[in-house]
XYZ file of C-alpha atoms in Angstrom:
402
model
C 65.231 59.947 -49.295
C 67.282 56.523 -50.411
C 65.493 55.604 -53.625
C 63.310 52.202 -53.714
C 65.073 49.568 -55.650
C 63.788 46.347 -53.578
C 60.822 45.220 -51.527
C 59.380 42.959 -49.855
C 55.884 41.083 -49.692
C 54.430 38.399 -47.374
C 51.121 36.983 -46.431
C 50.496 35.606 -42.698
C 47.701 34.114 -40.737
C 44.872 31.840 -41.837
C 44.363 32.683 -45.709
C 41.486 33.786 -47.479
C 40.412 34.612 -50.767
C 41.976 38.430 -52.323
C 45.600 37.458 -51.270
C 47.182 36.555 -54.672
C 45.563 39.505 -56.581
C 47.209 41.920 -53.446
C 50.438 40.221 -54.503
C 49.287 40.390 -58.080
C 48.920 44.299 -58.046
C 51.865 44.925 -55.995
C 53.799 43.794 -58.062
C 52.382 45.138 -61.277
C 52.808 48.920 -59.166
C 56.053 48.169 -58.091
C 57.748 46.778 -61.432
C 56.326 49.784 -63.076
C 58.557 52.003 -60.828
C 61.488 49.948 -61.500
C 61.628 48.591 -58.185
C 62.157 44.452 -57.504
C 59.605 42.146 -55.525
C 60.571 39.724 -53.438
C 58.136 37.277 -52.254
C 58.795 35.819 -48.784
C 57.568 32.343 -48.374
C 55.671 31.236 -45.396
C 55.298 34.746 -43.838
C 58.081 35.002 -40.838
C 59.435 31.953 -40.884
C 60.628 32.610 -44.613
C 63.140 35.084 -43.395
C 64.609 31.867 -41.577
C 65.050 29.953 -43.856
C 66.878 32.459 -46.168
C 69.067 33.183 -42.985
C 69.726 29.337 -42.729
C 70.866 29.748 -46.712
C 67.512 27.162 -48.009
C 66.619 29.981 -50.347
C 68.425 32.089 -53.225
C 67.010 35.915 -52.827
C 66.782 35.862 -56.615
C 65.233 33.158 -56.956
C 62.028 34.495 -54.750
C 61.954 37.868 -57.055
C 58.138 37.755 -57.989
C 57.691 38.662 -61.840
C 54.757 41.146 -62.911
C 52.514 37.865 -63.326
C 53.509 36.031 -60.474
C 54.979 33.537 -61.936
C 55.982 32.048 -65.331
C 53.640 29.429 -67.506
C 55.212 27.682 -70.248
C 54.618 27.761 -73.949
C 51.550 29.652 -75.494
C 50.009 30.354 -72.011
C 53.002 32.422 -71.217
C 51.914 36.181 -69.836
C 48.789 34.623 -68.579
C 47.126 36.864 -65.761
C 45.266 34.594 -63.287
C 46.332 35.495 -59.410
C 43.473 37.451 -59.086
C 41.371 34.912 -59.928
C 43.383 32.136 -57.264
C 42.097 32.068 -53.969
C 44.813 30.790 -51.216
C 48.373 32.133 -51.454
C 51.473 31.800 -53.792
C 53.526 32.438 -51.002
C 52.252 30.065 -48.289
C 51.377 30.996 -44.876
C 51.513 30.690 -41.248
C 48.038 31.086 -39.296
C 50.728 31.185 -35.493
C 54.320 31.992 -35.747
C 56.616 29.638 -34.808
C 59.924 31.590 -33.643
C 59.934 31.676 -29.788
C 62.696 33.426 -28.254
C 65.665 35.282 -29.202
C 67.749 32.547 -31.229
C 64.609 32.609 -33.514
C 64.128 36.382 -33.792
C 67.789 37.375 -34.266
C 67.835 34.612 -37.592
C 64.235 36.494 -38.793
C 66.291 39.546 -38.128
C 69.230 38.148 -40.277
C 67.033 37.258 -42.800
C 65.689 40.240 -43.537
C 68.799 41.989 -44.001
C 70.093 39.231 -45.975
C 67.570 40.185 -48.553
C 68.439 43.784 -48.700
C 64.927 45.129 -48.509
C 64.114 48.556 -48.056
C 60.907 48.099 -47.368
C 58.123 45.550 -46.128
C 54.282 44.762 -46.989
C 52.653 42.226 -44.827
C 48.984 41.152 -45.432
C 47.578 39.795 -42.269
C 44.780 40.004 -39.702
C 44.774 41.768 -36.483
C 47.664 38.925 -34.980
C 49.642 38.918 -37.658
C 50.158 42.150 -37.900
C 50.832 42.508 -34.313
C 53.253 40.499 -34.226
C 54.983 41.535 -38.004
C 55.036 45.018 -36.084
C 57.066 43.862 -33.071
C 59.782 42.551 -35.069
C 60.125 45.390 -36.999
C 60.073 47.751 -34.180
C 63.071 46.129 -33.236
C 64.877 45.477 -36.546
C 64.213 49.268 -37.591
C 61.932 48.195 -40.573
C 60.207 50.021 -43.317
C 56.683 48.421 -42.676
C 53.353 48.375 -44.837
C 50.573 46.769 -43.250
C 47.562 45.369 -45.439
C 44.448 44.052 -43.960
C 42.547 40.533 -44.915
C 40.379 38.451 -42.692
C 37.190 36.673 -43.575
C 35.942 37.619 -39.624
C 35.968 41.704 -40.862
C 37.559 42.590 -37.484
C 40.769 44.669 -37.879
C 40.220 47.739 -36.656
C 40.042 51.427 -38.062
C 39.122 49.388 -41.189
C 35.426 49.223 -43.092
C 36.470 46.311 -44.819
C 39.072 43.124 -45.175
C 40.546 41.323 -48.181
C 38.610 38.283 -48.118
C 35.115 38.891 -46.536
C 33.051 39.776 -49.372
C 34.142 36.167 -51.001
C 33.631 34.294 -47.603
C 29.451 36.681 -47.058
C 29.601 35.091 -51.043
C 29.905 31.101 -49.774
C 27.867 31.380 -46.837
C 25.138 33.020 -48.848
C 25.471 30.031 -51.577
C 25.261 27.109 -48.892
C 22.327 28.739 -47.695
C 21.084 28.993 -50.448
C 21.172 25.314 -51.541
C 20.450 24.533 -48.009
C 17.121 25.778 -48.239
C 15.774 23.606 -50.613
C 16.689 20.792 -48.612
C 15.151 22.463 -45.753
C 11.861 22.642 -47.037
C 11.515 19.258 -48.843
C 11.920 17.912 -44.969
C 10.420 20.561 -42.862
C 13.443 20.786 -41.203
C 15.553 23.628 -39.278
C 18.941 23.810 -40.983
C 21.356 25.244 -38.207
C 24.756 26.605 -40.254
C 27.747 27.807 -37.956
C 30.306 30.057 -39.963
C 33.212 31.292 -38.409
C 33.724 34.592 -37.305
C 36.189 34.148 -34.442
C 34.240 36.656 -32.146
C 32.811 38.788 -34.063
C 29.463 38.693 -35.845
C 29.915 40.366 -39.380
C 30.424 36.998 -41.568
C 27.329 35.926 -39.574
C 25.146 38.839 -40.450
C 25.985 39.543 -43.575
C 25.694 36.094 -44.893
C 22.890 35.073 -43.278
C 20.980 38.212 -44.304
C 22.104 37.498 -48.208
C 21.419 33.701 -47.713
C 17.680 34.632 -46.441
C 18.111 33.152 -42.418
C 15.100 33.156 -40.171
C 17.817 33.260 -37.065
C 21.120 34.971 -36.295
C 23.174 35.066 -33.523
C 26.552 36.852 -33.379
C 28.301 37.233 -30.028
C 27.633 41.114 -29.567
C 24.385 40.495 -29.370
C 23.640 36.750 -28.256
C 26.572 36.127 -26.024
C 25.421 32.954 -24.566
C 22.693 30.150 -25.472
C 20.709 31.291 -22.475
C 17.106 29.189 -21.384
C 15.708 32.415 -22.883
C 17.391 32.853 -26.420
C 16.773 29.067 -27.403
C 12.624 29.159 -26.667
C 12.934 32.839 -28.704
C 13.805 30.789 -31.552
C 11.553 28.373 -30.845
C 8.763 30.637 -30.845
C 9.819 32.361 -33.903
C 10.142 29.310 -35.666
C 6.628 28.271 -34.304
C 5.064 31.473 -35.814
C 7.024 30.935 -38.809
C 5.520 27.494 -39.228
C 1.769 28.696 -38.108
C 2.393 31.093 -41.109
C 3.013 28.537 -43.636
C 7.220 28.201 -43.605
C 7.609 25.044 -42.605
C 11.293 24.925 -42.186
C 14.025 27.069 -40.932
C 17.251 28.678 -41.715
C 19.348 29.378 -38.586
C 23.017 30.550 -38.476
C 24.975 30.707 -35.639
C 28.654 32.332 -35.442
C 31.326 30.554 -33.770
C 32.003 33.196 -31.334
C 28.858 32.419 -29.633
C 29.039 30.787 -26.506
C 27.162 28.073 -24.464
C 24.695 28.272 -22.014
C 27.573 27.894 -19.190
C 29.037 31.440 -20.499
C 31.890 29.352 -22.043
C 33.293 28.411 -25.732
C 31.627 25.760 -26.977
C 32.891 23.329 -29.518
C 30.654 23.105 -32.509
C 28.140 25.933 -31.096
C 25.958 24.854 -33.749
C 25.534 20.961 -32.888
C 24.834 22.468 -29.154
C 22.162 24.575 -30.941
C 20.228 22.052 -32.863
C 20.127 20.114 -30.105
C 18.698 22.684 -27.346
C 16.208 23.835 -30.353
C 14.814 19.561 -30.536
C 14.587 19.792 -26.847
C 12.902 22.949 -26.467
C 10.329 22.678 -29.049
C 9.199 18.979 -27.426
C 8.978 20.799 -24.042
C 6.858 23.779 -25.694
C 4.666 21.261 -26.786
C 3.797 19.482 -23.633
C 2.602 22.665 -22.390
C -0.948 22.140 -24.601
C -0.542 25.577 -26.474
C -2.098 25.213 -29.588
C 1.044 27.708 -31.293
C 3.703 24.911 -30.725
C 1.106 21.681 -31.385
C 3.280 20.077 -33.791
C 6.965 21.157 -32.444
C 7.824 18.327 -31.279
C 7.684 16.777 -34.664
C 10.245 19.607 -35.609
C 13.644 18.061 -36.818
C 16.556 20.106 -36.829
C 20.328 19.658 -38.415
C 23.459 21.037 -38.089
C 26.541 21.475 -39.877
C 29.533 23.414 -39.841
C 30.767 25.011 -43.041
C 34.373 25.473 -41.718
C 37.215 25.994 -44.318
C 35.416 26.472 -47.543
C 34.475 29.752 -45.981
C 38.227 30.829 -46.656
C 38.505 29.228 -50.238
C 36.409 30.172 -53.500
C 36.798 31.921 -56.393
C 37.496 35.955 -54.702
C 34.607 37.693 -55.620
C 34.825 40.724 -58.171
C 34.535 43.089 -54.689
C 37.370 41.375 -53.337
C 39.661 41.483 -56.491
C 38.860 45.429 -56.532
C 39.474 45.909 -52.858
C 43.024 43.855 -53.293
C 44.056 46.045 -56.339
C 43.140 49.350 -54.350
C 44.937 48.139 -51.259
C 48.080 46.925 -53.238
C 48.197 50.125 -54.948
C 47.835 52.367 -52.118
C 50.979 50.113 -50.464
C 53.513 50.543 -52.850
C 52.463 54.595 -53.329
C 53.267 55.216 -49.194
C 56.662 53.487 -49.874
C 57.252 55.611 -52.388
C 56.199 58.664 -50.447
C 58.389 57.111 -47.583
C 55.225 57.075 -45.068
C 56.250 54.011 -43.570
C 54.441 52.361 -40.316
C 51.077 52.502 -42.149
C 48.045 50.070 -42.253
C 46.274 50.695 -45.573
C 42.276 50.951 -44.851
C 39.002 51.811 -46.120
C 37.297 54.611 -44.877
C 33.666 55.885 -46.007
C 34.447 54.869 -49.718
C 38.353 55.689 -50.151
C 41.297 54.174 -49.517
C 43.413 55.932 -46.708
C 45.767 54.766 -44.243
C 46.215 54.760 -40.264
C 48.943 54.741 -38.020
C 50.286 51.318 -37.211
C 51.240 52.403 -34.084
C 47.704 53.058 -33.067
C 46.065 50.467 -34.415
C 48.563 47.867 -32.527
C 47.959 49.863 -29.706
C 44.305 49.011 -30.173
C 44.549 45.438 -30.967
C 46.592 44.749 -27.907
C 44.242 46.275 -25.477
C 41.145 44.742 -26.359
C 42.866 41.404 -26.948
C 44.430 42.179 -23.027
C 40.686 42.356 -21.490
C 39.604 39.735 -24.195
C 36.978 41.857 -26.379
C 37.166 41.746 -30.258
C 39.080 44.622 -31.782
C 36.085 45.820 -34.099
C 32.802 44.125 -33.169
C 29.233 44.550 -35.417
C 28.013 47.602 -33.352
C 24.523 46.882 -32.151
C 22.824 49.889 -33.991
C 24.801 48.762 -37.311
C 22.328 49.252 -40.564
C 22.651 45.700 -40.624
C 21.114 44.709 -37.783
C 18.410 47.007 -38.020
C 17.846 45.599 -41.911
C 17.828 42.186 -40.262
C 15.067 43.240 -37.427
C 13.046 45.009 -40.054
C 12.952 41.719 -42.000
C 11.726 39.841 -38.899
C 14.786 38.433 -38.314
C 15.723 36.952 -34.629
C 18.986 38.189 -33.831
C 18.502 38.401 -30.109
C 17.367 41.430 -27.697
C 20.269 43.743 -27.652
C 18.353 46.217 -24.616
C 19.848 44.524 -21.504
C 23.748 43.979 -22.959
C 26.737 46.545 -23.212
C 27.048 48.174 -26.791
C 30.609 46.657 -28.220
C 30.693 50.186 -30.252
C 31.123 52.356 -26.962
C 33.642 49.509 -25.374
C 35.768 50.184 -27.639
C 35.633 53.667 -28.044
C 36.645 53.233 -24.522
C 39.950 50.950 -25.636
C 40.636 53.927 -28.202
C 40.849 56.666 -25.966
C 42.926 54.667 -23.544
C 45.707 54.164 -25.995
């Protein structure tokens, strides 16, 4: 085997927090082996601007801290504390067609890389694999989204810190909540899939959640469910209410709906003055409910990366540079029941391409999750699962099709 002397490292996609301390222990693992890091700026496109001669290779070598600070600070650690990325990123790539590929192509072998590790989501990666299926490279794929849903993986660089925020606004959203006898209604993102959701809105103490595998739609039915939970909430003494609502959750129509959350207050106001014109005594003062929305949008991918995070980045990093020096290339590091291992790229494109073809998420919250069922034992809503299909055995399907 041709011994390592130079890689490469890029980040693509939306960014979260965890990125700089993968990049941080990369590089730490690789210097230590003697081998050179080059960091590529702005994931794909990076590789055309060396082609096009805007960057010096050696001037994008990445040092074991990163980068240089001045004067007595000098050899101070702090990428794993950074949320963002050093190396800028692309959340869509913006080469289309072949003049575009063949100069990403160039690029690459203008750096003289003998290998590659790309941090990305489920897209990314995708599309990171296609170009190195077809300029023969040495790839390392790491995993980070804030929406959890790469498959074959347990966890992403970047959730835990993004379950972190929406736990703290609802957290300080509570108080508010209850000095006006109000129902907060908080839509995080999620794409379409439900963990951020869950997870945060279990932390953050929600009296409602609804992810897509389980409330696909704001159906008649779902919005006066929450009503009447938030009724017997109220006849029990909580006057307000926490709801959260992921983005992949659609309208009552069956479609997308911009600002889900807005759509949900609103039905919520409506519903509880039309449960009270029916003269039952349980919803007597609903109509004097007020509700609020807001949408916590990008702060969910920004924050200080949680200690969790930091760990799962130094694991991950680690675990890269060790397959390129075993030369087990076309790998996507993962965690699996409490280790680090690694899958098959192949398969896991294979995957991601199939459920994105028929338009289901690549690793949904399965409906029997521990999760869930800690959410219903805490008499939270999250919807009646009986009469829906179970994402879990959909795709289990998509697996044993590719």
């Amino acid at each position: 085997m041709t011994p390592i002397q130079r890689i490469g490292i890029l980040t693509s996609g939306g960014d979260c927090p965890g990125l700089n301390a993968v990049i941080r222990a990369v590089v730490k693992c690789a210097n230590r082996r003697g081998w050179d890091v080059i960091g590529i700026p702005y994931s794909t496109d990076g590789f055309m601007q060396v082609a096009d001669g805007q960057y010096d290779p050696e001037h994008l070598r990445l040092t074991d801290h990163g980068y240089d600070i001045p004067g007595i600070l000098q050899g101070l650690d702090v990428l794993q504390f950074l949320s963002g990325t050093i190396l800028g990123s692309l959340s869509k790539s913006r080469f289309d067609g072949p003049d575009q590929m063949a100069k990403i192509l160039a690029g690459y072998e203008k750096l003289n890389l003998d290998a590659l590790i790309a941090i990305g989501g489920d897209g990314s990666l995708d599309i990171i694999y296609d170009l190195a299926q077809r300029g023969g490279w040495n790839l390392i794929g790491i995993p980070k989204t804030i929406d959890n849903d790469v498959p074959f993986t347990e966890k992403s660089i970047g959730f835990n810190t993004a379950v972190q925020t929406v736990n703290s606004a609802l957290y300080d959203l509570t108080f508010t909540a209850a000095s006006h006898d109000r129902v907060m209604v908080v839509e995080v993102m999620g794409r379409d899939a439900g963990h951020l959701a869950l997870h945060g809105g279990i932390a953050g103490g929600a009296d409602v959640i609804l992810i897509p595998e389980l409330v696909p739609n704001l159906s008649p039915l779902v919005v006066t469910q929450i009503c009447q939970h938030i009724a017997d909430l109220r006849q029990r003494g909580r006057k307000f209410a926490l709801v959260v609502v992921a983005e992949g959750v659609h309208g009552e129509d069956g479609k997308p709906k911009h600002l889900i959350g807005e759509s949900l207050a609103t039905a919520i106001a409506d519903r509880s003055r039309t449960l009270c014109q029916t003269g039952d005594t349980a919803y007597c003062d609903m109509d004097r409910v007020e509700t609020r929305s807001m949408v916590l949008g990008h702060i969910q991918r920004s924050g200080i990366p949680t200690a969790s995070d930091r760990l799962l980045a130094s694991a991950f990093g680690r675990k890269a540079v060790d397959l390129i020096a075993e030369g087990r290339y076309n790998r996507l590091v993962v965690w699996e029941a409490g280790r680090v291992r690694s899958k098959d790229l192949s398969d896991v494109i294979a995957t991601v391409r199939e459920c994105h073809l028929r338009s289901i998420c690549p690793s949904p919250v399965e409906t029997d999750s521990t999760m869930v069922k800690v959410a219903r034992s805490l008499g939270i809503y999250v919807g009646n699962p009986d009469t829906l299909p179970d994402p879990k055995a959909v795709i289990q399907e998509v697996s044993a099709m590719v």
